[in-house]
PDB file of C-alpha atoms in Angstrom:
ATOM      1  CA  MET A 883       3.744  -8.028 -14.561  1.00  0.00           C
ATOM      2  CA  LYS A 884       2.610  -5.047 -16.652  1.00  0.00           C
ATOM      3  CA  LEU A 885       0.728  -5.468 -19.917  1.00  0.00           C
ATOM      4  CA  GLU A 886       0.808  -3.526 -23.197  1.00  0.00           C
ATOM      5  CA  LEU A 887      -1.394  -3.472 -26.267  1.00  0.00           C
ATOM      6  CA  LEU A 888       0.633  -4.218 -29.379  1.00  0.00           C
ATOM      7  CA  LEU A 889      -0.729  -2.777 -32.642  1.00  0.00           C
ATOM      8  CA  ALA A 890       0.702  -3.942 -35.957  1.00  0.00           C
ATOM      9  CA  VAL A 891      -0.458  -2.999 -39.450  1.00  0.00           C
ATOM     10  CA  VAL A 892       0.657  -5.721 -41.874  1.00  0.00           C
ATOM     11  CA  GLN A 893      -0.140  -7.033 -45.380  1.00  0.00           C
ATOM     12  CA  ASN A 894      -3.271  -9.246 -45.502  1.00  0.00           C
ATOM     13  CA  ASP A 895      -1.349 -12.183 -46.939  1.00  0.00           C
ATOM     14  CA  LYS A 896       1.111 -12.141 -44.008  1.00  0.00           C
ATOM     15  CA  VAL A 897      -1.446 -11.937 -41.159  1.00  0.00           C
ATOM     16  CA  ALA A 898      -1.067 -15.609 -40.175  1.00  0.00           C
ATOM     17  CA  TYR A 899       2.737 -15.289 -40.181  1.00  0.00           C
ATOM     18  CA  PHE A 900       2.774 -12.178 -37.948  1.00  0.00           C
ATOM     19  CA  SER A 901       0.037 -13.519 -35.697  1.00  0.00           C
ATOM     20  CA  SER A 902       2.057 -16.690 -35.114  1.00  0.00           C
ATOM     21  CA  LEU A 903       5.195 -14.639 -34.484  1.00  0.00           C
ATOM     22  CA  ILE A 904       3.409 -12.505 -31.901  1.00  0.00           C
ATOM     23  CA  GLN A 905       1.766 -15.502 -30.264  1.00  0.00           C
ATOM     24  CA  SER A 906       5.160 -17.123 -29.747  1.00  0.00           C
ATOM     25  CA  HIS A 907       5.913 -14.288 -27.279  1.00  0.00           C
ATOM     26  CA  GLN A 908       3.122 -15.308 -24.895  1.00  0.00           C
ATOM     27  CA  ALA A 909       0.315 -13.241 -26.387  1.00  0.00           C
ATOM     28  CA  ASN A 910      -2.945 -14.993 -25.339  1.00  0.00           C
ATOM     29  CA  LEU A 911      -5.357 -12.499 -26.911  1.00  0.00           C
ATOM     30  CA  GLN A 912      -5.207 -11.333 -30.534  1.00  0.00           C
ATOM     31  CA  LEU A 913      -7.762  -9.566 -32.698  1.00  0.00           C
ATOM     32  CA  THR A 914      -7.301  -8.973 -36.418  1.00  0.00           C
ATOM     33  CA  VAL A 915      -9.406  -6.426 -38.359  1.00  0.00           C
ATOM     34  CA  PRO A 916      -9.219  -5.070 -41.910  1.00  0.00           C
ATOM     35  CA  ALA A 917      -7.287  -1.814 -42.241  1.00  0.00           C
ATOM     36  CA  LYS A 918      -5.973   0.617 -44.824  1.00  0.00           C
ATOM     37  CA  GLY A 919      -2.354   1.652 -45.209  1.00  0.00           C
ATOM     38  CA  THR A 920      -1.314   5.253 -44.820  1.00  0.00           C
ATOM     39  CA  THR A 921      -0.811   5.726 -48.563  1.00  0.00           C
ATOM     40  CA  HIS A 922      -4.299   4.696 -49.730  1.00  0.00           C
ATOM     41  CA  LEU A 923      -5.487   8.287 -50.380  1.00  0.00           C
ATOM     42  CA  ILE A 924      -2.510   9.166 -52.634  1.00  0.00           C
ATOM     43  CA  LEU A 925      -2.719   5.868 -54.490  1.00  0.00           C
ATOM     44  CA  ASN A 926      -6.469   6.301 -55.077  1.00  0.00           C
ATOM     45  CA  TYR A 927      -5.885   9.812 -56.430  1.00  0.00           C
ATOM     46  CA  LEU A 928      -3.328   8.429 -58.887  1.00  0.00           C
ATOM     47  CA  GLY A 929      -5.610   5.564 -59.911  1.00  0.00           C
ATOM     48  CA  LEU A 930      -3.422   2.920 -58.309  1.00  0.00           C
ATOM     49  CA  THR A 931      -4.582   0.250 -55.889  1.00  0.00           C
ATOM     50  CA  ASP A 932      -3.231  -0.241 -52.406  1.00  0.00           C
ATOM     51  CA  ARG A 933      -2.451  -3.736 -51.098  1.00  0.00           C
ATOM     52  CA  PRO A 934      -5.034  -4.794 -48.486  1.00  0.00           C
ATOM     53  CA  LYS A 935      -3.815  -4.466 -44.889  1.00  0.00           C
ATOM     54  CA  SER A 936      -4.879  -5.828 -41.530  1.00  0.00           C
ATOM     55  CA  LEU A 937      -4.492  -4.463 -38.022  1.00  0.00           C
ATOM     56  CA  VAL A 938      -3.355  -7.078 -35.555  1.00  0.00           C
ATOM     57  CA  MET A 939      -4.011  -6.155 -31.939  1.00  0.00           C
ATOM     58  CA  SER A 940      -2.388  -8.259 -29.221  1.00  0.00           C
ATOM     59  CA  VAL A 941      -2.007  -8.060 -25.474  1.00  0.00           C
ATOM     60  CA  VAL A 942       1.607  -8.740 -24.523  1.00  0.00           C
ATOM     61  CA  ARG A 943       3.696  -8.644 -21.385  1.00  0.00           C
ATOM     62  CA  ALA A 944       5.645  -5.398 -21.023  1.00  0.00           C
ATOM     63  CA  GLY A 945       8.862  -7.413 -20.542  1.00  0.00           C
ATOM     64  CA  GLU A 946       8.292  -9.118 -23.923  1.00  0.00           C
ATOM     65  CA  SER A 947       7.202  -6.069 -25.901  1.00  0.00           C
ATOM     66  CA  ALA A 948      10.675  -4.576 -26.547  1.00  0.00           C
ATOM     67  CA  LYS A 949      12.008  -7.872 -27.845  1.00  0.00           C
ATOM     68  CA  LEU A 950       8.875  -8.385 -29.913  1.00  0.00           C
ATOM     69  CA  ILE A 951       9.053  -4.891 -31.445  1.00  0.00           C
ATOM     70  CA  GLU A 952      12.707  -5.487 -32.344  1.00  0.00           C
ATOM     71  CA  LEU A 953      11.827  -8.833 -33.947  1.00  0.00           C
ATOM     72  CA  LEU A 954       8.966  -7.276 -35.910  1.00  0.00           C
ATOM     73  CA  ASP A 955      11.258  -4.456 -37.051  1.00  0.00           C
ATOM     74  CA  GLU A 956      13.780  -7.030 -38.349  1.00  0.00           C
ATOM     75  CA  THR A 957      10.946  -8.900 -40.092  1.00  0.00           C
ATOM     76  CA  PHE A 958       9.632  -5.710 -41.710  1.00  0.00           C
ATOM     77  CA  LYS A 959      13.083  -5.269 -43.271  1.00  0.00           C
ATOM     78  CA  LYS A 960      12.987  -8.747 -44.952  1.00  0.00           C
ATOM     79  CA  GLY A 961      11.416  -7.430 -48.140  1.00  0.00           C
ATOM     80  CA  LYS A 962       8.432  -5.780 -49.801  1.00  0.00           C
ATOM     81  CA  GLY A 963       5.859  -8.433 -48.745  1.00  0.00           C
ATOM     82  CA  TYR A 964       6.817  -8.093 -45.063  1.00  0.00           C
ATOM     83  CA  LYS A 965       6.452  -4.321 -44.700  1.00  0.00           C
ATOM     84  CA  GLY A 966       4.415  -2.995 -41.797  1.00  0.00           C
ATOM     85  CA  ILE A 967       4.358  -0.832 -38.719  1.00  0.00           C
ATOM     86  CA  ALA A 968       4.075  -1.810 -35.049  1.00  0.00           C
ATOM     87  CA  PHE A 969       3.940  -0.009 -31.703  1.00  0.00           C
ATOM     88  CA  THR A 970       2.727  -0.602 -28.157  1.00  0.00           C
ATOM     89  CA  ILE A 971       0.453   1.251 -25.754  1.00  0.00           C
ATOM     90  CA  PRO A 972       0.734   0.579 -22.007  1.00  0.00           C
ATOM     91  CA  MET A 973      -2.343  -0.827 -20.317  1.00  0.00           C
ATOM     92  CA  THR A 974      -2.778   0.978 -17.004  1.00  0.00           C
ATOM     93  CA  SER A 975      -5.428  -1.274 -15.424  1.00  0.00           C
ATOM     94  CA  VAL A 976      -7.080  -4.631 -15.848  1.00  0.00           C
ATOM     95  CA  VAL A 977     -10.127  -5.577 -13.803  1.00  0.00           C
ATOM     96  CA  GLY A 978     -10.178  -9.066 -12.294  1.00  0.00           C
ATOM     97  CA  THR A 979      -7.555 -11.632 -11.417  1.00  0.00           C
ATOM     98  CA  LEU A 980      -8.771 -14.210 -13.934  1.00  0.00           C
ATOM     99  CA  VAL A 981      -8.825 -11.691 -16.792  1.00  0.00           C
ATOM    100  CA  TYR A 982      -5.374 -10.474 -15.875  1.00  0.00           C
ATOM    101  CA  GLY A 983      -4.087 -14.066 -15.643  1.00  0.00           C
ATOM    102  CA  PHE A 984      -5.442 -14.882 -19.087  1.00  0.00           C
ATOM    103  CA  LEU A 985      -4.081 -11.726 -20.746  1.00  0.00           C
ATOM    104  CA  SER A 986      -0.640 -12.096 -19.120  1.00  0.00           C
ATOM    105  CA  ASN A 987      -0.492 -15.864 -19.853  1.00  0.00           C
ATOM    106  CA  ASP A 988       0.025 -16.473 -16.120  1.00  0.00           C
ATOM    107  CA  LYS A 989      -1.163 -20.026 -15.531  1.00  0.00           C
ATOM    108  CA  ARG A 990      -1.003 -19.614 -11.719  1.00  0.00           C
ATOM    109  CA  THR A 991      -4.213 -17.535 -11.791  1.00  0.00           C
ATOM    110  CA  VAL A 992      -6.301 -19.989 -13.821  1.00  0.00           C
ATOM    111  CA  LYS A 993      -8.889 -21.894 -11.778  1.00  0.00           C
ATOM    112  CA  LYS A 994      -8.791 -25.681 -12.135  1.00  0.00           C
ATOM    113  CA  GLU A 995     -12.097 -27.425 -12.732  1.00  0.00           C
ATOM    114  CA  GLU A 996     -13.142 -29.796 -10.033  1.00  0.00           C
ATOM    115  CA  ALA A 997     -14.109 -33.312 -11.105  1.00  0.00           C
TER     116      ALA A 997
END
């Protein structure tokens, strides 16, 4: 199972919504950081303010990424509050079976604790 890094820039007030949507496609690892939209320089020049954005980074299975990108694209078209951008980058190597199992949400690789 190959993995990809999904990057999505979304509105701050919709981070929980998009994070939940991405997690529903077996994304075990997500990281959200503050970001700026691509128009912030022009808006600042005109004295307007840009809506705060966040970058959501998620590790997803390659088999799920196309469906997830399509779902995000449909969601971005819902209206002004749902605008964003998303793309994936293939991950070429992951070190360690346990790390790979966690990132790919493959429960067969998780060690069971002994009682």
